[in-house]
C-alpha positions as MATLAB code, in Angstrom:
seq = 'XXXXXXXXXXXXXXXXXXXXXXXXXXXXXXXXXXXXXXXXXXXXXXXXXXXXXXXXXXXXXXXXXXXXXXXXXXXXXXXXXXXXXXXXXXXXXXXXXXXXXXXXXXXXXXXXXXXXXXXXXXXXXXXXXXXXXXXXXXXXXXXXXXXXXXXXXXXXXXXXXXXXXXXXXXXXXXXXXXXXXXXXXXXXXXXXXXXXXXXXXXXXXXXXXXXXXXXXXXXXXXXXXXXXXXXXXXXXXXXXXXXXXXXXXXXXXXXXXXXXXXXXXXXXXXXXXXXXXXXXXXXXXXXXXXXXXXXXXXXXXXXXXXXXX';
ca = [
     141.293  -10.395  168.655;
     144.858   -9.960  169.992;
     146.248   -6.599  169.838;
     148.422   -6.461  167.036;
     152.158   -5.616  167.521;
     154.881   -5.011  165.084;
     157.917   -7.761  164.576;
     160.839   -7.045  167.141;
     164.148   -8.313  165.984;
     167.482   -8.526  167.900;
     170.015   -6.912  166.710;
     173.785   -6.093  168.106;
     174.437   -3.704  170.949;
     170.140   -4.731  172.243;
     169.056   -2.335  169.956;
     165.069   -2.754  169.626;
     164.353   -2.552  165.574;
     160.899   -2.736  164.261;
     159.985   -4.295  160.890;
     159.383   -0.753  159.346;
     163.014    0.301  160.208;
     164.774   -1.140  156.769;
     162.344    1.603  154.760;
     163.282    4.164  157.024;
     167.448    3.110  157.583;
     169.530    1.818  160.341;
     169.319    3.638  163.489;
     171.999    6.529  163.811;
     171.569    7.527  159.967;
     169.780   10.609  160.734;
     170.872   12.235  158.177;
     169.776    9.797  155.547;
     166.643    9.488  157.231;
     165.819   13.104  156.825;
     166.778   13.734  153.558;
     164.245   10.654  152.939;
     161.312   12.006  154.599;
     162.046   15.519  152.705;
     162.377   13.822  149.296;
     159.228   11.658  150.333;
     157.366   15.232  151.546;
     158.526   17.041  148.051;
     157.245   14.223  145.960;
     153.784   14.250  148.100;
     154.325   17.907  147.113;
     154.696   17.906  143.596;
     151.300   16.044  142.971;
     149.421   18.139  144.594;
     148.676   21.549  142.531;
     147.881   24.729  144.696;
     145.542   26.185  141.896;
     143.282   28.900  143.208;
     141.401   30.884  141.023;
     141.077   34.476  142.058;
     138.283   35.735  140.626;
     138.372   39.326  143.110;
     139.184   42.827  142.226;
     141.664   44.294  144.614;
     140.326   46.738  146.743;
     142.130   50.426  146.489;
     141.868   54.043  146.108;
     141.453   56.067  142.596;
     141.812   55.589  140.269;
     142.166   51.609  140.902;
     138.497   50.793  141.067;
     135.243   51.271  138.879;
     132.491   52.166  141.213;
     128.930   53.788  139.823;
     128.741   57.285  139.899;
     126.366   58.049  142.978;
     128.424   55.471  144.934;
     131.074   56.306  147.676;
     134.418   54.930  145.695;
     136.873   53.529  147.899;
     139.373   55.281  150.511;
     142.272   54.092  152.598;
     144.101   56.676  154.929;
     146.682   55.663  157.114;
     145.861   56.983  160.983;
     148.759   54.988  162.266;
     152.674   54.350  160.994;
     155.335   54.026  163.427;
     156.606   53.425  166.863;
     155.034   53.988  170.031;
     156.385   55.778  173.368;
     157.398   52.102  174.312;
     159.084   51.827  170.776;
     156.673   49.309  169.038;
     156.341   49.660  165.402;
     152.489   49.873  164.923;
     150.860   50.201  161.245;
     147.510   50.854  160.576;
     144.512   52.213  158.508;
     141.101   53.164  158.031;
     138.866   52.422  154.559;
     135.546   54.074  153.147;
     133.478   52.470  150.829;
     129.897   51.941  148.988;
     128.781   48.350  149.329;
     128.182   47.936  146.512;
     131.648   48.273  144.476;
     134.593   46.155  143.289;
     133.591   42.262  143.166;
     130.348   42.535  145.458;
     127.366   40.884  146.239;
     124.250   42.138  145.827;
     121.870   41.139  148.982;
     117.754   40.782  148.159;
     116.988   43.775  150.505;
     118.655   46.098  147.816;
     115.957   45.886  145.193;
     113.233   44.303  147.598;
     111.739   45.911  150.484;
     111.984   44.346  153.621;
     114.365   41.159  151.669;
     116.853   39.513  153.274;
     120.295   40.918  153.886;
     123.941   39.998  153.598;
     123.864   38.792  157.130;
     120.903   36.266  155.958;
     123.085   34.751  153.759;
     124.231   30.742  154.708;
     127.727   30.232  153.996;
     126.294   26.761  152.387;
     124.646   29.527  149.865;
     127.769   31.151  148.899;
     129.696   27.942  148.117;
     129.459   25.760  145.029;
     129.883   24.667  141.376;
     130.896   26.322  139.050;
     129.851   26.965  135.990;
     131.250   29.310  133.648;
     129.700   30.795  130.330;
     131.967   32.425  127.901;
     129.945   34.814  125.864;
     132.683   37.141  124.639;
     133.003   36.256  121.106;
     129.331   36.346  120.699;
     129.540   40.226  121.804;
     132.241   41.287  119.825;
     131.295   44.968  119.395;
     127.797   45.417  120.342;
     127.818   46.790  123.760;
     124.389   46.322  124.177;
     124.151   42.373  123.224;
     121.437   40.744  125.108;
     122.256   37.123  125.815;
     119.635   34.574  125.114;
     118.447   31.190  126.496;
     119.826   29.541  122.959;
     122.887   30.974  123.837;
     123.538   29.043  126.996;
     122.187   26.104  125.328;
     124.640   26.294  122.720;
     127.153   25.861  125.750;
     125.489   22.961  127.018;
     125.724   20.895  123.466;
     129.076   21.484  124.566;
     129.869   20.864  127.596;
     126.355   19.309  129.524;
     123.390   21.001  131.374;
     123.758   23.263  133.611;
     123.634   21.361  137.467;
     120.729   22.777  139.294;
     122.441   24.793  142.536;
     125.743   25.660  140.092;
     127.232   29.339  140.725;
     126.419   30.529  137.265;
     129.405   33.053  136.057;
     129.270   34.849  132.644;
     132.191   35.866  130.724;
     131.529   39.061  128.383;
     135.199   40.019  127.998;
     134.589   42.983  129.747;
     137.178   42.422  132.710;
     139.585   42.867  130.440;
     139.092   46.195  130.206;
     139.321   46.857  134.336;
     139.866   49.499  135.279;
     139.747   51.609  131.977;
     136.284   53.285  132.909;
     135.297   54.106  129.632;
     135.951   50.827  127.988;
     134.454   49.141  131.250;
     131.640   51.115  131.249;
     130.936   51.613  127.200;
     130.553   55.440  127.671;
     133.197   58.755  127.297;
     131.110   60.205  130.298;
     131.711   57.669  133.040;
     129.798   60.481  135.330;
     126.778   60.156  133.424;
     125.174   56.375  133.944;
     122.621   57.410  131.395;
     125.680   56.940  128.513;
     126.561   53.732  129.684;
     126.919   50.504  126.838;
     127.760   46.653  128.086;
     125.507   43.811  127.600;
     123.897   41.779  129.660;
     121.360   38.995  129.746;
     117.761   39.271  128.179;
     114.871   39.114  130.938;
     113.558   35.824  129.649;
     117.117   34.313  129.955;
     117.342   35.710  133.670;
     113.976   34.042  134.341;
     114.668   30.878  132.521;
     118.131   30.161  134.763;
     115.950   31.028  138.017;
     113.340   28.991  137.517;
     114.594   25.779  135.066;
     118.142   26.124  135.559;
     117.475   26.838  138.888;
     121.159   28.741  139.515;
     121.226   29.443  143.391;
     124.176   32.634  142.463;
     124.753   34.377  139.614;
     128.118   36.735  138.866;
     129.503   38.555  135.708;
     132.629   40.488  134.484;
     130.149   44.015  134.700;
     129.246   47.171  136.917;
     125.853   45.413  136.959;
     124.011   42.341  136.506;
     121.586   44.822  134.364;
     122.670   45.605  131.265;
     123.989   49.416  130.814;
     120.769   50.700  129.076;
     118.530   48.991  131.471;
     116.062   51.832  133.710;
     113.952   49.224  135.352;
     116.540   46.999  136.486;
     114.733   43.975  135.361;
     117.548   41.300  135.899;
     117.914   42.682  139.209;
     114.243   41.976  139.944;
     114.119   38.296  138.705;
     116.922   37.268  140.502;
     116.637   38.918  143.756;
     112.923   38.179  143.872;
     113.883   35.015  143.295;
     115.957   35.409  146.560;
     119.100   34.202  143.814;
     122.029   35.742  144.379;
     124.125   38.636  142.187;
     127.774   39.000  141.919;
     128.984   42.177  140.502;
     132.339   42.699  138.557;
     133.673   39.076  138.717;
     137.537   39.724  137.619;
     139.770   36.801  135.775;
     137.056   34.665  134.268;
     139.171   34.093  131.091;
     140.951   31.600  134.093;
     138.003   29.650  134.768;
     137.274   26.506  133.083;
     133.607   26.148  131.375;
     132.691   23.595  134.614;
     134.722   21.366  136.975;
     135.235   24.122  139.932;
     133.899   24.644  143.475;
     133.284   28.340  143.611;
     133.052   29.999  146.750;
     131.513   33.873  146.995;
     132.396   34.492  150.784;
     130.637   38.441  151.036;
     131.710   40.364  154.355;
     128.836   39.675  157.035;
     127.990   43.398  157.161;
     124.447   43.346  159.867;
     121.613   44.681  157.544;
     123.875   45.045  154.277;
     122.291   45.496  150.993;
     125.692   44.256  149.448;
     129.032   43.626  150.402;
     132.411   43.164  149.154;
     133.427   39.538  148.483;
     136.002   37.834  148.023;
     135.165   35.620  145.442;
     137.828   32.466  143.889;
     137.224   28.912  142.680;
     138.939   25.606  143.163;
     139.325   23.232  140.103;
     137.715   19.995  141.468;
     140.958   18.007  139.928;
     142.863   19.807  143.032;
     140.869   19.302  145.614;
     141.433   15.462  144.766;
     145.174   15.644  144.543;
     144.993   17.336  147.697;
     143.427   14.546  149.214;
     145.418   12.165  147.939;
     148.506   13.616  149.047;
     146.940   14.254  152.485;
     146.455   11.032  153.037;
     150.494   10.155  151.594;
     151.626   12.699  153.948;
     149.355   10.916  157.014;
     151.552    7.846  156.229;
     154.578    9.320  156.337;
     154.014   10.491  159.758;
     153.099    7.194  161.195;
     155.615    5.523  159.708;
     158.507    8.285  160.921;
     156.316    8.340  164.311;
     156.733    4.103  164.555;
     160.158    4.038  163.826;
     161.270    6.535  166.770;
];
């Protein structure tokens, strides 16, 4: 096959002119040309959305953050702010912290002796769809509402089966109340974890998503996976036994769609952690094919401006 070469026209003055030149304009109108490409690039632009759902509690000190009461809350001090002897400006700080607090993730080694820990954890693990439950209404004011297998099957006459592998997220209305302590916590002694109220799910519900659902992560908008009456942490058992995953005080879910997201729960690789902080936000799948799209408009831009110089 010959190599393939575009039409060469002559043209006054021995100017060399390709084919693609009349979409791009006469040599010399730079100007034109430019505002062009720009108008081209904007366009490109405007169909493809930049939607990222945050789903992660800022880290900061008191009284910004919820953190359980034998936990080390979070601490930023400042060791460094202003210039040096050679007259560099230089900021900088130090931070404290439990790992387990803010949007975290709880590793298997923090209910299970000798489990794996955050450092075991494949970032293939921590990415995925999403799923996302909305439970709220069905609370309403009983702090202690269990949820049951019916119902998340009451959400799936709705909107299908949970995919086996989805990051499961449950919405109980409760980050709404972050970070009121004794509205997030259900208690008027947020000292005293014995007085703590918010739901959670029932044990046979925690089982049934392990094991038929098969879920590889699960998060919710609460201090604990557990709900706030629970002594024997039994959700925590199922699920980390099950070496499935636990997010802790997932923020914004009244943002998420019920499904159509890629989730990704990216936890700090802290050697040997029993949790870490994560920073946890979800793309709608929509965007990520706009973005491709208009990738691959911008690609063609650039060979054509490349051609034509």
């Amino acid at each position: 096959m010959q190599n393939w070469q575009p039409d060469i026209v002559t043209v006054p003055g021995n100017i060399r002119q390709t084919s693609f030149q009349p979409l791009l304009g006469k040599p010399g109108e730079t100007t034109k040309l430019t505002m062009k490409i720009l108008l081209l690039l904007l366009m490109a632009a405007s169909v493809c959305p930049s939607e990222v759902i945050d789903l992660t509690y800022q880290y900061r000190n008191q009284p910004g953050m919820i953190y359980w009461p034998s936990w080390l809350p979070w601490n930023t001090t400042t060791v460094m702010k202003g210039n040096t002897d050679q007259g560099v400006y230089v900021e900088g700080n130090v931070f404290s912290t439990a790992e387990h607090g803010g949007t975290h993730m709880d590793a298997q080694r923090h209910i299970v002796p000798g489990g794996k820990s955050i450092h075991d954890i494949p970032l293939d693990y921590v990415i995925g769809d999403g799923v996302m439950v909305d439970v709220s209404s069905k609370i309403g004011n009983n702090l202690d509402y269990r949820v049951s297998i019916e119902d998340i099957k009451e959400w799936e006459k709705k909107h299908g089966r949970v995919p086996e592998n989805a990051i499961f997220l449950l919405n109980t209305g409760f980050h709404r109340y972050w970070p009121n302590k004794e509205k997030y916590l259900g208690t008027d002694n947020a000292s005293n974890a014995d007085t703590f109220h918010f739901p959670g799910l029932q044990d046979s519900t925690a089982t049934w998503l392990a094991t038929v659902r098969k879920i590889k992560l699960y998060g919710v908008d609460l201090i604990s996976i557990d709900h706030g009456q629970s002594k024997k942490l039994t959700v925590h058992q199922i699920f980390l036994r099950q070496n499935l995953g636990a997010i802790e005080n997932v923020a914004n879910l009244d943002a998420m769609p019920p499904t159509g997201t890629k989730v990704y729960a990216i936890p700090m690789n802290i050697y040997d952690g029993t949790g870490a902080p994560t920073r946890l936000f979800a793309i709608p799948n929509d965007a990520a094919t706009h973005l491709t799209r208009a990738t691959s408009v911008v690609g063609v831009l650039i060979f054509l401006i490349l051609y034509s110089l």
